[in-house]
CSV table of C-alpha atoms and ligand atoms in Angstrom, one decimal:
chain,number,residue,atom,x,y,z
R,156,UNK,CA,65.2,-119.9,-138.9
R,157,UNK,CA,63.2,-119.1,-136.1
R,158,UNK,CA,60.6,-115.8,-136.0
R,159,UNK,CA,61.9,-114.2,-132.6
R,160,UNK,CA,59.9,-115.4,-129.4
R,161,UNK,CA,59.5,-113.2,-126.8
R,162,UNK,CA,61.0,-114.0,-123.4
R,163,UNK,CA,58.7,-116.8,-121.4
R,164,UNK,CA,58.8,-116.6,-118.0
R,165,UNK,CA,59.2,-120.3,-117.3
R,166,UNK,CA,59.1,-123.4,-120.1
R,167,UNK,CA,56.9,-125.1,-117.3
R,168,UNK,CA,53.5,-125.6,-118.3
R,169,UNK,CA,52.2,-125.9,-114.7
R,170,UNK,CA,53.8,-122.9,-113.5
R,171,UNK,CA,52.1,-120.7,-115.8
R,172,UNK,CA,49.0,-119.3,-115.6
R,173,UNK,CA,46.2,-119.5,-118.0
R,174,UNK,CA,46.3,-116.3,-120.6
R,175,UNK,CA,50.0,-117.1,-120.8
R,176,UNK,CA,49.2,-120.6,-122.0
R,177,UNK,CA,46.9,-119.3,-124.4
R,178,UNK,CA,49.4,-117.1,-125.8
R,179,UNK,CA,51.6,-119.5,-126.3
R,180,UNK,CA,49.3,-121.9,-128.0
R,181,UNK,CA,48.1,-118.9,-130.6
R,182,UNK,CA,51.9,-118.1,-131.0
R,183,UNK,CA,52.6,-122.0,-132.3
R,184,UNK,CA,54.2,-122.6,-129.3
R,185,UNK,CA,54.9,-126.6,-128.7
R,186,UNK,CA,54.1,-128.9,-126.0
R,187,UNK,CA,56.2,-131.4,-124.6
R,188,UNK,CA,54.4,-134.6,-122.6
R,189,UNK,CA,57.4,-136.6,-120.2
R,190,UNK,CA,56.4,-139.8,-119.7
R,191,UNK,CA,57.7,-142.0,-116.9
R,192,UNK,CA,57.4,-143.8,-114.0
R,193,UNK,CA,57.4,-144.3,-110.1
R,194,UNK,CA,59.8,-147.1,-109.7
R,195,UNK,CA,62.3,-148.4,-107.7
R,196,UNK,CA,66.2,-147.5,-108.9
R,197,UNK,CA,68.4,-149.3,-106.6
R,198,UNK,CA,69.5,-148.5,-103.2
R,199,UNK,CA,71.0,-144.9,-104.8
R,200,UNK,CA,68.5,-143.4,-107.1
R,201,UNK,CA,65.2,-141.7,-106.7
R,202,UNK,CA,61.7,-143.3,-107.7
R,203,UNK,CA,61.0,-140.3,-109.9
R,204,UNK,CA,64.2,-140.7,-112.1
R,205,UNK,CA,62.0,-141.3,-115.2
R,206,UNK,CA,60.4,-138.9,-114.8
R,207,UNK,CA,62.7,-136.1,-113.6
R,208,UNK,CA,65.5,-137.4,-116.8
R,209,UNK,CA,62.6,-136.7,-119.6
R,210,UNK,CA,61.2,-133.1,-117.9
R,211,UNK,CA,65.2,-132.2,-117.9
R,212,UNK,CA,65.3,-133.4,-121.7
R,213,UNK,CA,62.3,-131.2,-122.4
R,214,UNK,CA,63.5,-127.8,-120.5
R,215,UNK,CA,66.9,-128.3,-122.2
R,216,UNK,CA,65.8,-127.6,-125.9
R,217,UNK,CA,62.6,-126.0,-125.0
R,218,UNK,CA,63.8,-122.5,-125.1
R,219,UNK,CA,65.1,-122.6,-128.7
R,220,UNK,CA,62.2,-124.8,-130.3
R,221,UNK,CA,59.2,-122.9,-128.5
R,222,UNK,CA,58.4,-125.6,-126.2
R,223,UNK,CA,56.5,-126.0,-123.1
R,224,UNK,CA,57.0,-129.1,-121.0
R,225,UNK,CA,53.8,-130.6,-119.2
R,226,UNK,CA,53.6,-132.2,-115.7
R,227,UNK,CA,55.3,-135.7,-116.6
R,228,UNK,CA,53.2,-138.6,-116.3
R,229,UNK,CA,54.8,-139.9,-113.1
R,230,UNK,CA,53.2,-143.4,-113.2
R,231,UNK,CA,54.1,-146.2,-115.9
R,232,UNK,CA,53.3,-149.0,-117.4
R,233,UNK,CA,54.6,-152.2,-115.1
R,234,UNK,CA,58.1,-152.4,-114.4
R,235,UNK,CA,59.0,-155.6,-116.1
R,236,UNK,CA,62.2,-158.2,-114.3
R,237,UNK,CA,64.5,-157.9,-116.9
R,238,UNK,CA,64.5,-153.8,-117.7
R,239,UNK,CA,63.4,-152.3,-114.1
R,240,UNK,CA,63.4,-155.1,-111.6
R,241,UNK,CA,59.8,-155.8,-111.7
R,242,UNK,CA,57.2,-155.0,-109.3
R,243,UNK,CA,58.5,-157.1,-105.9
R,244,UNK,CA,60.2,-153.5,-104.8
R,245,UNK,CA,58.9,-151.1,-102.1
R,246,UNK,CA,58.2,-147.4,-103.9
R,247,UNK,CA,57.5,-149.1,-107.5
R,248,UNK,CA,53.7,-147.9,-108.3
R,249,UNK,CA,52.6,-149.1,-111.4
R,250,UNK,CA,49.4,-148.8,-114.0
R,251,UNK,CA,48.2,-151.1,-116.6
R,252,UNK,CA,48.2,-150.6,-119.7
R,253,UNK,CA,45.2,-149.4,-120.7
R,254,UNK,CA,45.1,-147.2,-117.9
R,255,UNK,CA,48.6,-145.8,-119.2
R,256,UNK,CA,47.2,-145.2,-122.7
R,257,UNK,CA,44.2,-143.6,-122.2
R,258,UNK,CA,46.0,-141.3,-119.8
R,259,UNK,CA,48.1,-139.8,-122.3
R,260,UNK,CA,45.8,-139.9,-124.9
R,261,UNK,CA,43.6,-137.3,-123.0
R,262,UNK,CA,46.3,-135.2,-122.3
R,263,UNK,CA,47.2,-135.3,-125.7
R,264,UNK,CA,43.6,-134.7,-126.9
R,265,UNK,CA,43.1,-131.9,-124.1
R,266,UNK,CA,45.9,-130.1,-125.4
R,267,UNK,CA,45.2,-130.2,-129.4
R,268,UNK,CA,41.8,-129.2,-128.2
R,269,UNK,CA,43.8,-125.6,-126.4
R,270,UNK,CA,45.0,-125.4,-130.0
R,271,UNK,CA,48.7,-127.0,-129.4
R,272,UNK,CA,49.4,-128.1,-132.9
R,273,UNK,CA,53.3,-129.3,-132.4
R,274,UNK,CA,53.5,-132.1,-130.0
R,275,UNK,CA,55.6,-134.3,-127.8
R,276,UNK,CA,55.8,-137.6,-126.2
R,277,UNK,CA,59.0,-137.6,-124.9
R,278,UNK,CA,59.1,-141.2,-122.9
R,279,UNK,CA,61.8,-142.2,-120.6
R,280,UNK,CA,60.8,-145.5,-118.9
R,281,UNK,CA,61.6,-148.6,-120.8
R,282,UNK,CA,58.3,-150.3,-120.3
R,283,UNK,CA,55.9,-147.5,-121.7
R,284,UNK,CA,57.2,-148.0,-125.1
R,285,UNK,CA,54.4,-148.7,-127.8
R,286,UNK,CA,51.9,-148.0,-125.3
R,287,UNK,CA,52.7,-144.3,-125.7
R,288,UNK,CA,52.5,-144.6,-129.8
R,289,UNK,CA,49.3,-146.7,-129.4
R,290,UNK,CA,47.8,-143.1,-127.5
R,291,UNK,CA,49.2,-140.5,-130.2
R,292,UNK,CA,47.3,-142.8,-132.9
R,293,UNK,CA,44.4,-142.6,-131.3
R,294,UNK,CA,44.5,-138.7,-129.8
R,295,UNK,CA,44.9,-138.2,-133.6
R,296,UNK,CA,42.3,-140.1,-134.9
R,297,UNK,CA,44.6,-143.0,-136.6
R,298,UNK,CA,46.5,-140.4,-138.4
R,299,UNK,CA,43.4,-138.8,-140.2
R,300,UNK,CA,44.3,-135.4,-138.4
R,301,UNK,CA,46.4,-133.9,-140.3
R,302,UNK,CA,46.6,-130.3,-138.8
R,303,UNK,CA,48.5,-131.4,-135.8
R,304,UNK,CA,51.8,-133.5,-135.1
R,305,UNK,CA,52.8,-135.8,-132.6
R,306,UNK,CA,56.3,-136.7,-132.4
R,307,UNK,CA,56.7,-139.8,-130.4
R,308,UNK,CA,60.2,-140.2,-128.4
R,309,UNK,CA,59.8,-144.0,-127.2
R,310,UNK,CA,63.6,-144.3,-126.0
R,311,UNK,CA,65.1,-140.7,-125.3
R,312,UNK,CA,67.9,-141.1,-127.6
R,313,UNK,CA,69.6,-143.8,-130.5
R,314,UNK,CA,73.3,-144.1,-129.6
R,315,UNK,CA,75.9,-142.1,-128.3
R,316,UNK,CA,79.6,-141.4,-130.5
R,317,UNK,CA,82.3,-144.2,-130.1
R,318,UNK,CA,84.2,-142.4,-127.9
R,319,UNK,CA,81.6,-141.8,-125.5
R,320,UNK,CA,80.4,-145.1,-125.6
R,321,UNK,CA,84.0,-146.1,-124.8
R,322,UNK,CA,84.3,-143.6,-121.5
R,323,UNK,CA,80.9,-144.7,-119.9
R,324,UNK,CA,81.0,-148.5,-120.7
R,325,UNK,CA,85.4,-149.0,-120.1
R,326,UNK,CA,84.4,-152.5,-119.3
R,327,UNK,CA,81.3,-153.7,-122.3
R,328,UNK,CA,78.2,-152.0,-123.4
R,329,UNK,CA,76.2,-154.2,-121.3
R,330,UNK,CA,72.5,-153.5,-123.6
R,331,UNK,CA,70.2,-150.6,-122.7
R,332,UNK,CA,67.8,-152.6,-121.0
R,333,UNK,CA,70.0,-153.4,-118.1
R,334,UNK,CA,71.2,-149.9,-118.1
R,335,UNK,CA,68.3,-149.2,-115.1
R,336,UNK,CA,69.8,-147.2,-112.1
R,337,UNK,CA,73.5,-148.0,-113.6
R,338,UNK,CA,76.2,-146.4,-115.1
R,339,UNK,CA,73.9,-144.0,-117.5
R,340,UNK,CA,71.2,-143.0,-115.1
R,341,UNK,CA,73.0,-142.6,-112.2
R,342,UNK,CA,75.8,-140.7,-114.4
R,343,UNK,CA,72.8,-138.3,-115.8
R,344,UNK,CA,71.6,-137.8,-112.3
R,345,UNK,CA,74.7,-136.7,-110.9
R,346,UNK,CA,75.7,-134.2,-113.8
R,347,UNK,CA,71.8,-133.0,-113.5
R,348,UNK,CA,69.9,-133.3,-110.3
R,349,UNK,CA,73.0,-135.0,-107.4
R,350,UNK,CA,70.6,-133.5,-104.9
R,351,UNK,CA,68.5,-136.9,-105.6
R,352,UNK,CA,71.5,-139.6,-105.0
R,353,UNK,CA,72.8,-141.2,-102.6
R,354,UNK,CA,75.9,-142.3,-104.8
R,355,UNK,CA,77.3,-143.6,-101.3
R,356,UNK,CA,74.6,-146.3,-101.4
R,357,UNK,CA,75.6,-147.4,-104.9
R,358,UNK,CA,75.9,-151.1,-106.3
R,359,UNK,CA,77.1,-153.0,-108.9
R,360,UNK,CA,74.8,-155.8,-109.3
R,361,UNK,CA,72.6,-157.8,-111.9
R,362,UNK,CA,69.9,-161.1,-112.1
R,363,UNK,CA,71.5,-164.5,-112.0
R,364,UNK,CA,69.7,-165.0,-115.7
R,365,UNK,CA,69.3,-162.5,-118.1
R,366,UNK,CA,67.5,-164.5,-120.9
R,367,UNK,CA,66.1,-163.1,-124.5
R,368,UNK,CA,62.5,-163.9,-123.8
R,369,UNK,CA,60.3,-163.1,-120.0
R,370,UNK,CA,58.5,-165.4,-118.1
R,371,UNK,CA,55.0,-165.3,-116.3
R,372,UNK,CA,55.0,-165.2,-113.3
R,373,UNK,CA,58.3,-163.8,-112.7
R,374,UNK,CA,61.2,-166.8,-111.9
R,375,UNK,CA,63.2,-165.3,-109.1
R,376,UNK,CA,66.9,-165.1,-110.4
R,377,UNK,CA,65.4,-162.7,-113.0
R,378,UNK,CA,65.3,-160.2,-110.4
R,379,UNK,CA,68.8,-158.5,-109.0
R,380,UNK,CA,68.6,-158.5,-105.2
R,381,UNK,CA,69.2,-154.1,-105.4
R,382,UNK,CA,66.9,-153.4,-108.0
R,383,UNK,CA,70.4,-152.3,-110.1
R,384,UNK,CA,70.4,-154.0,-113.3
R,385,UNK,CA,74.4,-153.1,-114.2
R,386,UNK,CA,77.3,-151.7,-112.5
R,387,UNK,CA,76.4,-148.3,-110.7
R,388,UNK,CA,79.1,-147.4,-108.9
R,389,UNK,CA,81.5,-147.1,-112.3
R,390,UNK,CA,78.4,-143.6,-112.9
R,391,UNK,CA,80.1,-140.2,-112.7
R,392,UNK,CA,78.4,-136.6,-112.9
R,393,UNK,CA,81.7,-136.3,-116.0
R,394,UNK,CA,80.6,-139.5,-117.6
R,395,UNK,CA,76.9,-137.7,-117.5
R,396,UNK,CA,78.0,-134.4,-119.1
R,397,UNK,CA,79.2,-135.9,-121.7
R,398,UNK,CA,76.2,-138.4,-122.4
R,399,UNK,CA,73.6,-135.5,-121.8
R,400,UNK,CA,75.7,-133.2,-124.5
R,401,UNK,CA,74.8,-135.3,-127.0
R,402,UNK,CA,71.5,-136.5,-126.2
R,403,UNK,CA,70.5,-133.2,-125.8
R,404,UNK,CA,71.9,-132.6,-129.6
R,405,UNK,CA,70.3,-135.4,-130.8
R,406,UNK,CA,66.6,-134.5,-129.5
R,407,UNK,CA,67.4,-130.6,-130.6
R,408,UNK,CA,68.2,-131.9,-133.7
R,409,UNK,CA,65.4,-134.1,-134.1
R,410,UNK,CA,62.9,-131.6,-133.2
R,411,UNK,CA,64.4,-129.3,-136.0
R,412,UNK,CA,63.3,-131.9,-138.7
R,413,UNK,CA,60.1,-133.1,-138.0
R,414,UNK,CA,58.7,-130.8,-135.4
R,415,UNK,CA,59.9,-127.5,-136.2
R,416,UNK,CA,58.4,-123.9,-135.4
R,417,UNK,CA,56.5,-123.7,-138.9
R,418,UNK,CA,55.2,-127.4,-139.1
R,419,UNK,CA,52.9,-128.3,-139.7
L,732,LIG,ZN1,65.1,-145.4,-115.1
């Protein structure tokens, strides 16, 4: 499917050096833009999870799709009660929105001007969603450019199978947005980088209310005394393979359809 590609010394944009980038940008290689955060997870998990969890996502199907993966953007939109925790934590740094959009929007824009035609936005934090479709509409002029493609990854997968589903959660499928520095994260992180947790340190907690619509300014049982949202100490590096196996096939296959080696 693929013409060959010739051995790249590292996927990692950063780490190469200029002619190599142009190379791959003549070649059709892809770029790949994490997106994430700087934000407390728990008492067990490091700030830069977001951001480490989306470069990992990249690197894993780079090789076969031609990708290179950017510096992530390490700072996100702000963390919101009832997904992160909210902004009351130590280590939590934060931008606003606008700040957040234009951000990626120039790094978009820089690289489509470098002649990167296949692009992505590969977003891990919760709260950055829309904000990070709002800058590939405008990088690409409300859609009018049509000799480059962004695909935009809001939430880094849609579901797992049943019978994963069934291994992580034993207890309930408590909702994504809870799952911050729970069972999934802190299962990824110990399959992927354990080097970053303290699993020792690990809590189950979660916020005396957990209604379906937020508040302004921020009631205090919305936010769980640990910064967990769930139950972290049920997270195991097994329970993380087998998540990460099939998010990595559902990204690899998603970059197949709509941003493959000969699009556009
Ligand atoms: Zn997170």
């Amino acid at each position: 499917m693929y013409t060959l590609i010739r051995t790249v010394r590292t996927r990692l944009f950063a780490d190469l050096t200029w002619p190599e980038v142009r190379e791959a940008a003549e070649r059709g290689a892809g770029a790949v833009l994490p997106v994430g955060s700087t934000e407390q997870h728990g008492h067990h998990l490091a700030l830069s999870t977001d951001a480490v969890l989306p470069t990992e996502l990249g690197l894993a199907i780079a090789e076969k799709h031609d990708l290179l993966v950017c510096p992530a953007v390490t700072y996100g939109y702000r963390s919101r009660p009832l997904s992160g925790g909210g902004q009351g934590f130590a280590g939590t740094l934060s931008v606003r929105a606008q700040t957040l959009m234009m951000l990626v929007e120039d790094v978009l824009r820089e690289l489509l001007r470098q002649g990167f035609r296949r692009l992505m936005i590969l977003n891990w934090h919760f709260e950055n969603q829309n904000f990070v479709y709002e800058s590939a509409w405008l990088a690409t002029d409300g859609g009018a450019r049509t000799d480059a493609r962004v695909m935009v990854v809001e939430q880094p997968f849609s579901q797992l199978s049943d019978e994963t589903m069934a291994t992580m959660f034993p207890e309930g499928f408590p909702g994504w947005d809870v799952e911050h520095a729970s069972i999934m994260e802190t299962s990824l992180m110990l399959h992927l980088r354990p080097e970053l947790v303290l699993f020792d340190r690990a809590v189950d907690d979660r916020s005396r209310r957990h209604p379906f619509y937020d508040v302004v300014p921020v009631p205090d049982d919305f936010v769980p005394a640990s910064g967990t949202l769930w139950k972290a100490t049920q997270a195991t590096a097994d329970k993380g393979r087998l998540a990460w196996g099939e998010i990595v096939a559902e990204l690899d296959a998603a970059v197949a359809t709509d941003l493959p080696k000969e699009a556009p």
